[in-house]
Coordinates of C-alpha atoms in Angstrom, one line a residue:
M1 CA 213.6 -78.4 17.5
A2 CA 216.4 -80.3 15.8
V3 CA 215.0 -83.8 14.6
V4 CA 218.2 -86.2 13.5
G5 CA 217.7 -90.1 11.5
L6 CA 217.1 -92.0 8.9
Q7 CA 215.5 -89.3 6.1
E8 CA 212.2 -91.7 6.0
R9 CA 211.7 -91.1 9.7
V10 CA 212.5 -87.3 9.6
D11 CA 209.8 -87.2 6.8
A12 CA 207.4 -89.1 8.8
V13 CA 207.4 -87.2 11.8
T14 CA 207.8 -83.7 9.8
Q15 CA 204.9 -84.1 7.9
K16 CA 202.6 -85.2 10.6
M17 CA 203.7 -82.5 13.2
P18 CA 201.2 -79.9 13.3
E19 CA 203.3 -76.5 11.8
H20 CA 201.8 -74.7 15.4
L21 CA 202.9 -77.3 17.8
L22 CA 206.8 -77.4 17.1
K23 CA 209.3 -76.0 14.4
L24 CA 211.1 -78.8 13.5
R25 CA 214.5 -78.5 11.7
P26 CA 216.1 -81.6 9.8
M27 CA 219.8 -82.0 10.8
F28 CA 222.3 -83.8 9.1
S29 CA 223.4 -85.6 12.6
R30 CA 223.4 -85.7 16.3
E31 CA 226.5 -83.7 16.5
D32 CA 224.9 -80.9 14.3
A33 CA 221.8 -81.1 16.8
V34 CA 224.1 -80.9 19.8
N35 CA 225.5 -77.7 18.8
G36 CA 222.6 -76.4 17.6
I37 CA 221.6 -76.8 21.1
T38 CA 224.2 -75.5 22.8
S39 CA 224.3 -72.4 20.3
R40 CA 220.6 -72.0 20.8
E41 CA 220.1 -72.0 17.6
V42 CA 216.9 -74.8 18.5
C43 CA 215.7 -75.6 21.7
G44 CA 216.1 -79.5 21.6
G45 CA 216.6 -82.3 19.8
I46 CA 214.7 -85.5 18.7
G47 CA 217.2 -88.5 17.5
L48 CA 215.0 -90.9 15.1
G49 CA 217.4 -94.1 15.3
H50 CA 216.5 -97.5 13.9
H51 CA 215.3 -98.7 17.5
T52 CA 214.9 -96.2 19.8
T53 CA 214.3 -92.5 19.9
E54 CA 216.5 -90.0 21.6
S55 CA 215.3 -86.6 23.0
A56 CA 217.8 -84.3 24.7
L57 CA 216.5 -80.9 26.1
R58 CA 218.2 -77.9 27.3
S59 CA 216.9 -75.1 29.5
A60 CA 217.3 -71.8 28.1
E61 CA 219.1 -70.6 31.3
G62 CA 222.0 -73.4 31.1

């Protein structure tokens, strides 16, 4: 799962996420996360914005 956003937010999420739950991959930008989803490098993404959290999931079939 890709995670994008301000470094302190990314750090907070990745440090609190149990290792066995999801493998989080910090990425530089939303575009990098979308490209990772499209290429199936990751199964989805979480964007940690200033006021909102965005999630994008893509099925393995689609």
